[in-house]
Coordinates of C-alpha atoms in Angstrom, one line a residue:
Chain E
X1 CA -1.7 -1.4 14.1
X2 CA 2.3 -2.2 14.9
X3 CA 1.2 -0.7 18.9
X4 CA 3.8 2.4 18.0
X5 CA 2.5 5.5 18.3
X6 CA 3.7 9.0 17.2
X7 CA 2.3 12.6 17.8
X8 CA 1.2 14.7 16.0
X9 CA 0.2 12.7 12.9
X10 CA 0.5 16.5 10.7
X11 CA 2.3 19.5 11.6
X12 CA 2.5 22.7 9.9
X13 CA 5.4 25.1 10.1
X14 CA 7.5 28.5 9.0
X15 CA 11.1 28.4 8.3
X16 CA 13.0 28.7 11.5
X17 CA 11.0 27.3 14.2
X18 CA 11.3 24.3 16.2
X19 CA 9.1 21.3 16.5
X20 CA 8.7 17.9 18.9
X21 CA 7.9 14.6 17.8
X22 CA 7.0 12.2 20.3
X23 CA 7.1 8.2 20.1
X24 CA 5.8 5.9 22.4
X25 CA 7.6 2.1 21.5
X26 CA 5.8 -1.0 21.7
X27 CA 4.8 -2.5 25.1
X28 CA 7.9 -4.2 26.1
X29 CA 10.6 -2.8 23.3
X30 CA 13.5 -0.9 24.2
X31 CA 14.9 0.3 21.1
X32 CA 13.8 3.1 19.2
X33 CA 14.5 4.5 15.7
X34 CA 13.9 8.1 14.1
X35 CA 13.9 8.1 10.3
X36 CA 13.2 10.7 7.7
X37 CA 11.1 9.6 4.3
X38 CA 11.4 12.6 1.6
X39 CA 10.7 12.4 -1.9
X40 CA 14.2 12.3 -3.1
X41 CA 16.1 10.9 0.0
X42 CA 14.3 7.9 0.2
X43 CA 13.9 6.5 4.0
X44 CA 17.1 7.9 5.9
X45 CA 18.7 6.4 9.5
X46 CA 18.4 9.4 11.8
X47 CA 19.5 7.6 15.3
X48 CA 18.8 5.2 17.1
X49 CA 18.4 4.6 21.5
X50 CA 18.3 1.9 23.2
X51 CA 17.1 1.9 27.0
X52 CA 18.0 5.8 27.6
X53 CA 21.1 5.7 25.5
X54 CA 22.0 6.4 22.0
X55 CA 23.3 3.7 20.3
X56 CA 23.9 4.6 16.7
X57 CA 23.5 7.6 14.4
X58 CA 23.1 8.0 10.7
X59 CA 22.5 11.6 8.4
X60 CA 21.1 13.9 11.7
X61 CA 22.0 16.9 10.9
X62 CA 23.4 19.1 13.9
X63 CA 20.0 20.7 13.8
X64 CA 18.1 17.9 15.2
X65 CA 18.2 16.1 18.4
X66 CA 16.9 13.1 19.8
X67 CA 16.3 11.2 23.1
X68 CA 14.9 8.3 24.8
X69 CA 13.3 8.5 28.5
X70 CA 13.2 6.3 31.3
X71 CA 9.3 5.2 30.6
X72 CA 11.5 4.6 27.3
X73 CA 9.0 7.2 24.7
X74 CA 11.5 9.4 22.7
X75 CA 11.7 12.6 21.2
X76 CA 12.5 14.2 18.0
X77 CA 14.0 18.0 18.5
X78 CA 14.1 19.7 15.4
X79 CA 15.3 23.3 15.3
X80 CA 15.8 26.2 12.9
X81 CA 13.5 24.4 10.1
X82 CA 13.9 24.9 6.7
X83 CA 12.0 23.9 3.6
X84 CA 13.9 21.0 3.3
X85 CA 13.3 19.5 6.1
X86 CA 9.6 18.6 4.9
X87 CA 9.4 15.5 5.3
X88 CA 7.6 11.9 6.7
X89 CA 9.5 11.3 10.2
X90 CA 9.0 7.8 11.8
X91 CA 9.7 6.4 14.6
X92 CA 9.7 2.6 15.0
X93 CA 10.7 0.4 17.9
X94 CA 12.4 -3.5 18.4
X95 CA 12.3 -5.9 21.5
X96 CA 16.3 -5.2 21.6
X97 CA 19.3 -4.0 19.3
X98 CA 20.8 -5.7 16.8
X99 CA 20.3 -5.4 12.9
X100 CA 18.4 -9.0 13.5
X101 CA 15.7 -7.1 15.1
X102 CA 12.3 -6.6 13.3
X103 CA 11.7 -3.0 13.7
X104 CA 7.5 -2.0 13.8
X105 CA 7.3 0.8 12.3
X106 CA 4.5 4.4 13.7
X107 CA 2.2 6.0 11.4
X108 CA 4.5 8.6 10.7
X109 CA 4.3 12.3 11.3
X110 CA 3.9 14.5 8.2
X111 CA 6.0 17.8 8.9
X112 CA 5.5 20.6 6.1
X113 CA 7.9 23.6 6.7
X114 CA 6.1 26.8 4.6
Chain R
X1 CA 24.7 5.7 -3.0
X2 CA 22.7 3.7 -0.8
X3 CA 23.5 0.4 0.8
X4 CA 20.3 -1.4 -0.8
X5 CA 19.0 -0.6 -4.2
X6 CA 16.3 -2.1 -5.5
X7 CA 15.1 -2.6 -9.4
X8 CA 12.7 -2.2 -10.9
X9 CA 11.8 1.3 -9.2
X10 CA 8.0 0.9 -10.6
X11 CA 6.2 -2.6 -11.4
X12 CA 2.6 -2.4 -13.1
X13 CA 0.9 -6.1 -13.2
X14 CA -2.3 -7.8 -13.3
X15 CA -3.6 -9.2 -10.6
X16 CA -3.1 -12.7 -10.6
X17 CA 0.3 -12.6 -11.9
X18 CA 3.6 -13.1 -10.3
X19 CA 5.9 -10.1 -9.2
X20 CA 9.8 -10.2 -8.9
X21 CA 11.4 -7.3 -6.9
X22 CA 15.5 -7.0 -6.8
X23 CA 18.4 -5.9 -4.9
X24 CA 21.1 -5.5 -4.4
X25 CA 24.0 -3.9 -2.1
X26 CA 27.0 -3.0 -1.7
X27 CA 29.0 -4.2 1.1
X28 CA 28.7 -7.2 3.1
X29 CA 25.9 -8.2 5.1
X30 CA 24.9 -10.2 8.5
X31 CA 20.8 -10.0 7.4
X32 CA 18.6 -8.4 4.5
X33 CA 15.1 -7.7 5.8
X34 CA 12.3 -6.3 3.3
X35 CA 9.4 -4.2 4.1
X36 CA 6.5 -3.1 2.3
X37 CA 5.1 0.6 3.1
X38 CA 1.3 1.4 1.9
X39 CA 1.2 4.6 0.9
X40 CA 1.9 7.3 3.6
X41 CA 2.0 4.7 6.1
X42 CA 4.1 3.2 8.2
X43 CA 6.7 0.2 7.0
X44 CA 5.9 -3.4 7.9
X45 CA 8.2 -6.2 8.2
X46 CA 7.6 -8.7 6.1
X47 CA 10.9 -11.4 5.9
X48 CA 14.3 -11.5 6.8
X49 CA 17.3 -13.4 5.5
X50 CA 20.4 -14.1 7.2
X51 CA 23.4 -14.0 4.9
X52 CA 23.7 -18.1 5.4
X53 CA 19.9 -18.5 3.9
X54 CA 19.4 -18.9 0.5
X55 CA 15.8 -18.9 0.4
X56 CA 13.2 -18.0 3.0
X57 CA 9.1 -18.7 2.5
X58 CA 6.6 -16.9 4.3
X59 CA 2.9 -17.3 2.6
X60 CA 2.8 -16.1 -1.1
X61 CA 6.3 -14.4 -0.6
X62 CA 9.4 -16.0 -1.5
X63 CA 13.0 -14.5 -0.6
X64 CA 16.3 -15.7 -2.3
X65 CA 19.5 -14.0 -1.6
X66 CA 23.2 -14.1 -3.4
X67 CA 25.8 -13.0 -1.6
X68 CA 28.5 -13.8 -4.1
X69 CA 26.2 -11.2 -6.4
X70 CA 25.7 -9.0 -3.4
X71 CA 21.6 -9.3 -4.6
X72 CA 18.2 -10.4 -3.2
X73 CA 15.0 -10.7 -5.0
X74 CA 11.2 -10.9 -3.4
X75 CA 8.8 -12.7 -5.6
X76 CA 5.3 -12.6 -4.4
X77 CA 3.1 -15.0 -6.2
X78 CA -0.7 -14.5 -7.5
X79 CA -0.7 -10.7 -6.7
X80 CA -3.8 -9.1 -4.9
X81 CA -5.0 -6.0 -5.4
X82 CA -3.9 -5.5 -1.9
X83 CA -0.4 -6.0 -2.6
X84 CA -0.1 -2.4 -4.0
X85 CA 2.0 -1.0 -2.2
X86 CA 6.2 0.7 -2.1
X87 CA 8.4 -2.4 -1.0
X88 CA 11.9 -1.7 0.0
X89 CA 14.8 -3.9 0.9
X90 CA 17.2 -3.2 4.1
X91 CA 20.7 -4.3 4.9
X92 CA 23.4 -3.8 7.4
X93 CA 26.8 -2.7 6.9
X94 CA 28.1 -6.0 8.1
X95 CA 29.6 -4.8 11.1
X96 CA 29.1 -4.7 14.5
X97 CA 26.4 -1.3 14.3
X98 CA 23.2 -1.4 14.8
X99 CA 22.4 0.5 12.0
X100 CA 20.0 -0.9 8.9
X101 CA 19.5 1.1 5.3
X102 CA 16.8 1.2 3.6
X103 CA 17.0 1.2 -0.5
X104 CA 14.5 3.6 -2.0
X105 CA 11.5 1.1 -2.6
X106 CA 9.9 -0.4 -5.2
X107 CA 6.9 1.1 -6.2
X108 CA 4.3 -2.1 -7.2
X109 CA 0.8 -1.4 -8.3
X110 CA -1.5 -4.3 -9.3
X111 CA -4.4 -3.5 -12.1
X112 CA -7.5 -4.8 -11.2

């Protein structure tokens, strides 16, 4: 158990909706990361927060947002699904920033767009 | 193409025996980290090598990075059955963002 959780661990969709995935960091860590795991993309960077703030971004498409509050859990927004965006989302957390960081990774959230 | 690429995609041995994982990247690097992901779950850190390390130990796993080849490999030694498992390499850009990529994974499986 890395002590990251995520909610929902499955979610079941239609084409066009919106979803929220919530991640709650390690005890103490205030960075968070959001990545994407498909068959043929491999893991992707979605963005990353640190303390509140965005601090980097990779392939998010314009669809999704993100966010970090103050108790420092974060969000994943995605809106106006579409098959392709079936996926494994994680969410993992480090003490600080920094590509030295050890990141801990959540169980994941399995999103299935029908 | 991704940052961190790793070879062979899919490694079959028995248990007992030795496995050698490679990759390699692109651009230059500050770290390379590797993780291993059970399948479905989440990734777990497992080592990471700053670009002035050669080599790195941690148990049965042994790190060595190039940077004049722009490649790392991860052997773990006397494979368990619990060693089954994706293992993926990740690397910075170098610069000054935050940002690590993950390669697409190795996919290792150990026969009983």
């Amino acid at each position: 158990d890395s002590g990251v959780t995520q909610t929902p661990k499955h979610l079941i969709t239609a084409t066009g909706q919106r979803v929220t995935l919530r991640c709650s960091p390690r005890s103490g860590d205030l960075s968070v990361y959001w990545y994407q795991q498909s068959l043929d993309q491999g893991l992707q960077f979605l963005i990353q927060y640190y303390n509140g703030e965005e601090r980097a971004k990779g392939n998010i498409l314009e669809r999704f947002s993100a966010q970090q509050f103050p108790d420092l859990h974060s969000e994943l927004n995605l809106s106006s699904l579409e098959l392709g965006d079936s996926a494994l989302y994680f969410c993992a957390s480090s003490v600080e920033y920094g590509v030295q960081e050890t990141q801990y990774f959540g169980p994941g959230t399995r999103l299935l767009v029908l | 193409s991704q940052q961190g690429e790793e070879d062979p995609q899919a490694l079959s041995i028995q248990e007992g025996e030795n496995a050698t994982m490679n990759c390699s990247y692109k651009t230059s690097i500050n770290n390379l980290q590797w993780y291993r992901q059970n399948s479905g779950r989440g990734l777990v850190h497992l080592i990471l090598i700053r670009s002035n390390e050669r080599e790195k130990h941690s148990g049965r796993l042994r790190v060595t990075l190039d940077t004049s080849k722009k490649s790392s490999s991860l052997l773990i030694t006397a494979s368990r059955a619990a060693d089954t498992a994706s293992y993926f390499c990740a690397t910075d850009e170098g610069n000054r963002d935050d940002k690590i990529i993950f390669g697409k994974g190795t996919r290792l499986h150990i026969l009983p």
